[in-house]
Amino acid sequence: MLEILAITLPIFLLIGAGYTAARTGLLSRDNMQGVGTFVMYLALPSLIIRALTDHPLSEVFNPTYLLAYVLGSLAAFLLGLAISVGVRGKTLDAGAIHALGMSASNSGFIGYPVAMMAIGPPAAIFMALNMVVETLIIIPTALILAEASRQNGNGVGQVARQTLARLTRNPVLIGLLIGILLALTGLRLPGPLSQAVSMLADAAGPAALFTIGGMLHGLKVRGMAMDVSQVVLGKLFLHPLSVLGLFLLLPHPDPLLIAGGMLFASAPMISVYPLFGKQYGQGDTSAAGLMVSTLASFVTISLMIWLLTQFGLLPV
């Protein structure tokens, strides 16, 4: 247990440092947003570029991992949508936002730092693949469904085109394309530029965790127990189980792939989840879900690492 805490405790100490900085006024919300912008536009793209250029493409784009994570995440999304709309009678836009929170992990801000400490350098490769799944499949699907509900089915094609157009300006995807181009052509970044990219990549994990802590300050949970419980339980338990189920259906999955997929799927939902929720009347629920899942993940991620160790999937 001490070895497991040695992995998870530093992660949540950094989150606590960010929360403390925001609570004491050491950093304002604008300052914290600036740190988040640095992570999203510079540090994470640099991390992806380094991961893609330091490993052969055949190693990076592992079809087994990608297939299991895509289908597992979609299964969690569809189950979340069915629970919200079919069982609890929520509108399609509310159901889509609930499903988004249950199936889109915070791969860059929490998943990567945890996985890096647990499994080492392969974590960067898994993060790059997960971000493709989240930004190209899960998030667009949720937003298109939510917008379709608002427009009663009219203009769905236009909504889809606008969503995809916004994705082309996503810094993470731009970093992914640059990394793939460099890997395919065999080109290497000049020494000083490569060193700068590496330094930015090293800053991604700590800065991301600090930002998450700052974002938690001021979030409140009130009068929304059912919605928050569904989203949090779905994200921290249903999503990892769905990913595990898909891995077990595939022939002879590599234990490292299973461990990576489970660790990332166990992370709380994406940090921008409250922003999406606010657009569709789910702002309070999504903000509370982010806070509760982030705090609860200290226990659930520690438990996940222990279980992976017990089953021989993760040496500690």
Short mmCIF file of C-alpha atoms in Angstrom, two decimals:
data_model
loop_
_atom_site.label_atom_id
_atom_site.label_comp_id
_atom_site.label_asym_id
_atom_site.label_seq_id
_atom_site.Cartn_x
_atom_site.Cartn_y
_atom_site.Cartn_z
CA MET A 1 0.00 0.00 0.00
CA LEU A 2 2.89 2.37 0.74
CA GLU A 3 4.27 1.70 -2.74
CA ILE A 4 0.87 2.49 -4.26
CA LEU A 5 0.60 5.69 -2.23
CA ALA A 6 4.07 6.60 -3.47
CA ILE A 7 2.50 6.73 -6.94
CA THR A 8 -0.82 8.42 -6.19
CA LEU A 9 0.02 10.72 -3.29
CA PRO A 10 2.36 13.06 -5.23
CA ILE A 11 -0.34 13.41 -7.88
CA PHE A 12 -2.94 14.60 -5.40
CA LEU A 13 -0.45 16.72 -3.46
CA LEU A 14 0.05 18.74 -6.66
CA ILE A 15 -3.73 19.00 -7.08
CA GLY A 16 -3.93 20.14 -3.46
CA ALA A 17 -1.23 22.73 -4.09
CA GLY A 18 -3.26 24.19 -6.94
CA TYR A 19 -6.42 24.24 -4.81
CA THR A 20 -4.56 25.95 -1.97
CA ALA A 21 -3.07 28.54 -4.31
CA ALA A 22 -6.56 29.41 -5.59
CA ARG A 23 -8.21 29.34 -2.18
CA THR A 24 -5.61 31.61 -0.55
CA GLY A 25 -5.64 34.05 -3.46
CA LEU A 26 -2.02 33.36 -4.34
CA LEU A 27 -3.23 32.86 -7.91
CA SER A 28 -6.44 34.33 -9.31
CA ARG A 29 -8.81 32.43 -11.59
CA ASP A 30 -7.34 34.30 -14.56
CA ASN A 31 -3.84 33.22 -13.50
CA MET A 32 -5.02 29.62 -13.22
CA GLN A 33 -6.62 29.79 -16.66
CA GLY A 34 -3.29 31.03 -17.96
CA VAL A 35 -1.55 27.95 -16.58
CA GLY A 36 -4.25 25.78 -18.18
CA THR A 37 -3.73 27.53 -21.52
CA PHE A 38 0.02 26.89 -21.26
CA VAL A 39 -0.63 23.19 -20.68
CA MET A 40 -3.19 22.85 -23.48
CA TYR A 41 -1.43 24.88 -26.17
CA LEU A 42 2.25 24.19 -25.43
CA ALA A 43 3.00 21.44 -22.92
CA LEU A 44 0.59 18.70 -24.05
CA PRO A 45 1.28 19.13 -27.80
CA SER A 46 5.02 19.00 -27.02
CA LEU A 47 4.50 15.82 -25.00
CA ILE A 48 2.66 14.20 -27.91
CA ILE A 49 5.32 15.28 -30.42
CA ARG A 50 8.05 13.80 -28.24
CA ALA A 51 6.14 10.55 -27.75
CA LEU A 52 5.60 10.12 -31.50
CA THR A 53 9.17 10.96 -32.49
CA ASP A 54 10.82 8.86 -29.76
CA HIS A 55 9.02 5.65 -30.76
CA PRO A 56 8.35 3.85 -34.09
CA LEU A 57 4.88 4.49 -35.49
CA SER A 58 4.19 0.75 -35.42
CA GLU A 59 4.66 0.90 -31.66
CA VAL A 60 2.66 4.10 -31.19
CA PHE A 61 -0.48 3.19 -33.16
CA ASN A 62 -1.22 -0.10 -31.48
CA PRO A 63 -4.45 -1.35 -33.08
CA THR A 64 -5.30 -3.61 -30.13
CA TYR A 65 -5.12 -0.78 -27.62
CA LEU A 66 -6.91 1.69 -29.86
CA LEU A 67 -9.74 -0.73 -30.67
CA ALA A 68 -10.33 -1.69 -27.04
CA TYR A 69 -10.23 1.90 -25.80
CA VAL A 70 -12.48 3.24 -28.57
CA LEU A 71 -15.13 0.54 -28.18
CA GLY A 72 -14.92 0.56 -24.39
CA SER A 73 -15.39 4.33 -24.27
CA LEU A 74 -18.28 4.17 -26.76
CA ALA A 75 -19.91 1.41 -24.70
CA ALA A 76 -19.71 3.59 -21.57
CA PHE A 77 -21.10 6.55 -23.54
CA LEU A 78 -24.05 4.58 -24.92
CA LEU A 79 -24.85 3.02 -21.54
CA GLY A 80 -24.75 6.45 -19.94
CA LEU A 81 -27.05 7.83 -22.62
CA ALA A 82 -29.45 4.90 -22.19
CA ILE A 83 -29.58 5.35 -18.42
CA SER A 84 -30.20 9.10 -18.62
CA VAL A 85 -32.70 9.15 -21.48
CA GLY A 86 -34.25 5.68 -21.44
CA VAL A 87 -34.38 4.95 -17.70
CA ARG A 88 -34.40 8.34 -15.98
CA GLY A 89 -36.36 10.23 -18.65
CA LYS A 90 -33.85 13.03 -19.21
CA THR A 91 -33.82 15.07 -22.41
CA LEU A 92 -31.37 14.08 -25.13
CA ASP A 93 -29.12 17.09 -24.53
CA ALA A 94 -28.88 16.38 -20.78
CA GLY A 95 -28.32 12.68 -21.49
CA ALA A 96 -25.55 13.46 -23.97
CA ILE A 97 -23.74 15.63 -21.40
CA HIS A 98 -24.12 12.95 -18.72
CA ALA A 99 -22.78 10.33 -21.14
CA LEU A 100 -19.85 12.58 -22.03
CA GLY A 101 -18.87 12.83 -18.36
CA MET A 102 -19.02 9.05 -18.03
CA SER A 103 -16.82 8.23 -21.03
CA ALA A 104 -14.24 10.99 -21.68
CA SER A 105 -11.21 10.78 -19.38
CA ASN A 106 -8.93 13.61 -18.36
CA SER A 107 -6.09 11.84 -20.16
CA GLY A 108 -3.72 14.80 -20.30
CA PHE A 109 -4.18 16.43 -16.90
CA ILE A 110 -4.61 13.39 -14.61
CA GLY A 111 -4.42 10.16 -16.60
CA TYR A 112 -0.95 10.82 -17.97
CA PRO A 113 0.74 11.83 -14.67
CA VAL A 114 -0.70 8.76 -12.91
CA ALA A 115 0.17 6.37 -15.74
CA MET A 116 3.65 7.87 -16.11
CA MET A 117 4.45 7.08 -12.48
CA ALA A 118 2.89 3.61 -12.73
CA ILE A 119 4.10 2.32 -16.11
CA GLY A 120 6.71 4.83 -17.30
CA PRO A 121 7.32 6.18 -20.85
CA PRO A 122 4.58 4.12 -22.60
CA ALA A 123 2.09 6.41 -20.80
CA ALA A 124 2.81 9.18 -23.32
CA ILE A 125 1.90 6.88 -26.21
CA PHE A 126 -1.36 5.80 -24.57
CA MET A 127 -2.19 9.44 -23.83
CA ALA A 128 -1.78 10.40 -27.49
CA LEU A 129 -4.10 7.58 -28.60
CA ASN A 130 -6.67 8.37 -25.92
CA MET A 131 -6.77 12.03 -26.88
CA VAL A 132 -7.54 11.01 -30.46
CA VAL A 133 -10.48 8.97 -29.17
CA GLU A 134 -11.74 11.76 -26.90
CA THR A 135 -11.36 14.69 -29.27
CA LEU A 136 -12.37 12.98 -32.52
CA ILE A 137 -15.08 10.58 -31.35
CA ILE A 138 -16.51 11.00 -27.84
CA ILE A 139 -16.69 14.80 -27.53
CA PRO A 140 -18.04 15.45 -31.07
CA THR A 141 -20.65 12.70 -30.67
CA ALA A 142 -21.90 14.20 -27.40
CA LEU A 143 -22.02 17.76 -28.74
CA ILE A 144 -23.75 16.77 -31.98
CA LEU A 145 -26.44 14.84 -30.06
CA ALA A 146 -26.90 17.67 -27.57
CA GLU A 147 -27.22 20.27 -30.32
CA ALA A 148 -29.55 18.03 -32.32
CA SER A 149 -31.84 17.85 -29.29
CA ARG A 150 -31.91 21.64 -29.05
CA GLN A 151 -32.69 22.01 -32.75
CA ASN A 152 -35.24 19.16 -32.89
CA GLY A 153 -33.21 17.42 -35.57
CA ASN A 154 -32.87 20.45 -37.83
CA GLY A 155 -29.43 21.51 -38.99
CA VAL A 156 -27.64 18.50 -37.53
CA GLY A 157 -25.35 18.32 -40.54
CA GLN A 158 -24.36 21.94 -40.08
CA VAL A 159 -23.69 21.34 -36.38
CA ALA A 160 -21.48 18.36 -37.26
CA ARG A 161 -19.50 20.41 -39.77
CA GLN A 162 -19.01 23.25 -37.30
CA THR A 163 -17.87 20.82 -34.61
CA LEU A 164 -15.35 19.18 -36.93
CA ALA A 165 -14.11 22.59 -38.10
CA ARG A 166 -13.38 23.57 -34.50
CA LEU A 167 -11.46 20.34 -34.02
CA THR A 168 -9.02 21.30 -36.78
CA ARG A 169 -7.86 24.16 -34.53
CA ASN A 170 -7.39 21.90 -31.50
CA PRO A 171 -3.75 22.27 -30.33
CA VAL A 172 -3.58 18.62 -29.23
CA LEU A 173 -4.55 17.42 -32.70
CA ILE A 174 -2.12 19.87 -34.29
CA GLY A 175 0.63 18.41 -32.12
CA LEU A 176 -0.48 14.93 -33.12
CA LEU A 177 -0.28 15.79 -36.83
CA ILE A 178 3.17 17.35 -36.42
CA GLY A 179 4.41 14.29 -34.55
CA ILE A 180 3.03 11.91 -37.18
CA LEU A 181 4.58 13.96 -40.00
CA LEU A 182 7.99 13.92 -38.32
CA ALA A 183 7.72 10.18 -37.62
CA LEU A 184 6.69 9.34 -41.20
CA THR A 185 9.37 11.47 -42.86
CA GLY A 186 12.16 10.58 -40.44
CA LEU A 187 12.93 14.26 -39.95
CA ARG A 188 14.40 15.36 -36.64
CA LEU A 189 13.88 18.67 -34.94
CA PRO A 190 16.99 20.85 -34.68
CA GLY A 191 18.85 20.36 -31.37
CA PRO A 192 17.73 23.55 -29.57
CA LEU A 193 14.11 23.15 -30.73
CA SER A 194 14.08 19.49 -29.72
CA GLN A 195 15.39 20.42 -26.28
CA ALA A 196 12.72 23.11 -25.91
CA VAL A 197 10.00 20.62 -26.87
CA SER A 198 11.37 18.13 -24.35
CA MET A 199 11.39 20.76 -21.57
CA LEU A 200 7.79 21.72 -22.34
CA ALA A 201 6.81 18.06 -22.36
CA ASP A 202 8.35 17.53 -18.92
CA ALA A 203 6.25 20.40 -17.57
CA ALA A 204 2.95 18.96 -18.81
CA GLY A 205 2.18 16.63 -15.89
CA PRO A 206 2.93 18.91 -12.90
CA ALA A 207 1.37 22.00 -14.49
CA ALA A 208 -1.77 20.07 -15.48
CA LEU A 209 -2.29 18.71 -11.97
CA PHE A 210 -1.77 22.14 -10.43
CA THR A 211 -4.38 23.56 -12.82
CA ILE A 212 -6.93 20.88 -11.89
CA GLY A 213 -6.54 21.81 -8.22
CA GLY A 214 -7.15 25.48 -8.97
CA MET A 215 -10.26 24.67 -10.98
CA LEU A 216 -11.76 22.72 -8.07
CA HIS A 217 -11.82 25.80 -5.86
CA GLY A 218 -15.30 27.33 -5.77
CA LEU A 219 -17.15 24.33 -7.19
CA LYS A 220 -20.16 23.28 -5.10
CA VAL A 221 -22.40 20.21 -4.88
CA ARG A 222 -26.02 20.96 -4.01
CA GLY A 223 -29.40 19.44 -4.85
CA MET A 224 -28.20 17.18 -7.67
CA ALA A 225 -27.27 13.93 -5.97
CA MET A 226 -28.80 11.58 -8.57
CA ASP A 227 -27.24 13.22 -11.61
CA VAL A 228 -23.84 13.63 -9.97
CA SER A 229 -23.88 10.05 -8.64
CA GLN A 230 -24.65 8.66 -12.10
CA VAL A 231 -21.87 10.63 -13.79
CA VAL A 232 -19.25 9.95 -11.10
CA LEU A 233 -19.99 6.24 -10.71
CA GLY A 234 -20.16 5.86 -14.47
CA LYS A 235 -16.81 7.55 -14.99
CA LEU A 236 -14.84 5.93 -12.19
CA PHE A 237 -16.32 2.42 -12.43
CA LEU A 238 -18.35 1.83 -15.61
CA HIS A 239 -15.79 3.30 -17.99
CA PRO A 240 -12.84 1.21 -16.71
CA LEU A 241 -14.99 -1.94 -16.65
CA SER A 242 -16.13 -1.30 -20.23
CA VAL A 243 -12.54 -0.88 -21.41
CA LEU A 244 -11.49 -4.01 -19.51
CA GLY A 245 -14.34 -5.99 -21.05
CA LEU A 246 -13.23 -5.04 -24.57
CA PHE A 247 -9.63 -5.99 -23.83
CA LEU A 248 -10.74 -9.39 -22.57
CA LEU A 249 -12.70 -9.99 -25.78
CA LEU A 250 -9.54 -9.52 -27.86
CA PRO A 251 -7.12 -12.44 -28.38
CA HIS A 252 -4.05 -12.44 -26.11
CA PRO A 253 -4.00 -8.78 -25.03
CA ASP A 254 -0.68 -7.47 -23.71
CA PRO A 255 -0.84 -6.91 -19.91
CA LEU A 256 0.82 -3.51 -20.37
CA LEU A 257 -1.97 -2.43 -22.75
CA ILE A 258 -4.62 -3.52 -20.27
CA ALA A 259 -2.90 -1.67 -17.43
CA GLY A 260 -2.56 1.49 -19.52
CA GLY A 261 -6.16 1.42 -20.67
CA MET A 262 -7.49 0.81 -17.17
CA LEU A 263 -5.41 3.59 -15.61
CA PHE A 264 -6.52 6.16 -18.17
CA ALA A 265 -10.15 5.04 -18.05
CA SER A 266 -10.05 5.37 -14.25
CA ALA A 267 -9.19 9.07 -14.45
CA PRO A 268 -11.94 11.65 -13.78
CA MET A 269 -13.72 13.32 -16.68
CA ILE A 270 -12.15 15.95 -18.94
CA SER A 271 -11.37 19.27 -17.26
CA VAL A 272 -13.53 21.26 -19.73
CA TYR A 273 -16.59 19.16 -18.87
CA PRO A 274 -18.30 22.00 -16.93
CA LEU A 275 -17.89 24.29 -19.94
CA PHE A 276 -19.74 21.84 -22.17
CA GLY A 277 -22.36 21.22 -19.49
CA LYS A 278 -23.06 24.93 -19.05
CA GLN A 279 -24.00 25.26 -22.73
CA TYR A 280 -26.85 22.77 -22.28
CA GLY A 281 -28.22 23.62 -18.84
CA GLN A 282 -26.02 21.13 -16.97
CA GLY A 283 -23.43 23.56 -15.62
CA ASP A 284 -23.97 22.86 -11.92
CA THR A 285 -24.18 19.10 -12.42
CA SER A 286 -21.05 18.93 -14.57
CA ALA A 287 -19.03 21.16 -12.23
CA ALA A 288 -20.08 19.12 -9.20
CA GLY A 289 -19.35 15.90 -11.09
CA LEU A 290 -15.85 17.09 -11.91
CA MET A 291 -15.17 18.01 -8.28
CA VAL A 292 -16.54 14.81 -6.76
CA SER A 293 -14.91 12.50 -9.31
CA THR A 294 -11.52 14.20 -8.94
CA LEU A 295 -11.60 13.90 -5.15
CA ALA A 296 -12.95 10.34 -5.22
CA SER A 297 -10.36 9.28 -7.79
CA PHE A 298 -7.65 9.44 -5.12
CA VAL A 299 -9.25 6.32 -3.65
CA THR A 300 -10.38 4.65 -6.87
CA ILE A 301 -7.09 5.13 -8.73
CA SER A 302 -5.16 3.78 -5.73
CA LEU A 303 -7.54 0.81 -5.69
CA MET A 304 -7.08 0.32 -9.43
CA ILE A 305 -3.28 0.26 -9.09
CA TRP A 306 -3.58 -2.27 -6.26
CA LEU A 307 -5.88 -4.51 -8.31
CA LEU A 308 -3.64 -4.34 -11.37
CA THR A 309 -0.71 -5.30 -9.15
CA GLN A 310 -2.58 -8.20 -7.56
CA PHE A 311 -3.46 -9.65 -10.97
CA GLY A 312 0.09 -9.27 -12.23
CA LEU A 313 -0.74 -6.62 -14.81
CA LEU A 314 1.30 -3.91 -13.14
CA PRO A 315 4.56 -4.43 -11.28
CA VAL A 316 5.07 -1.95 -8.43
#
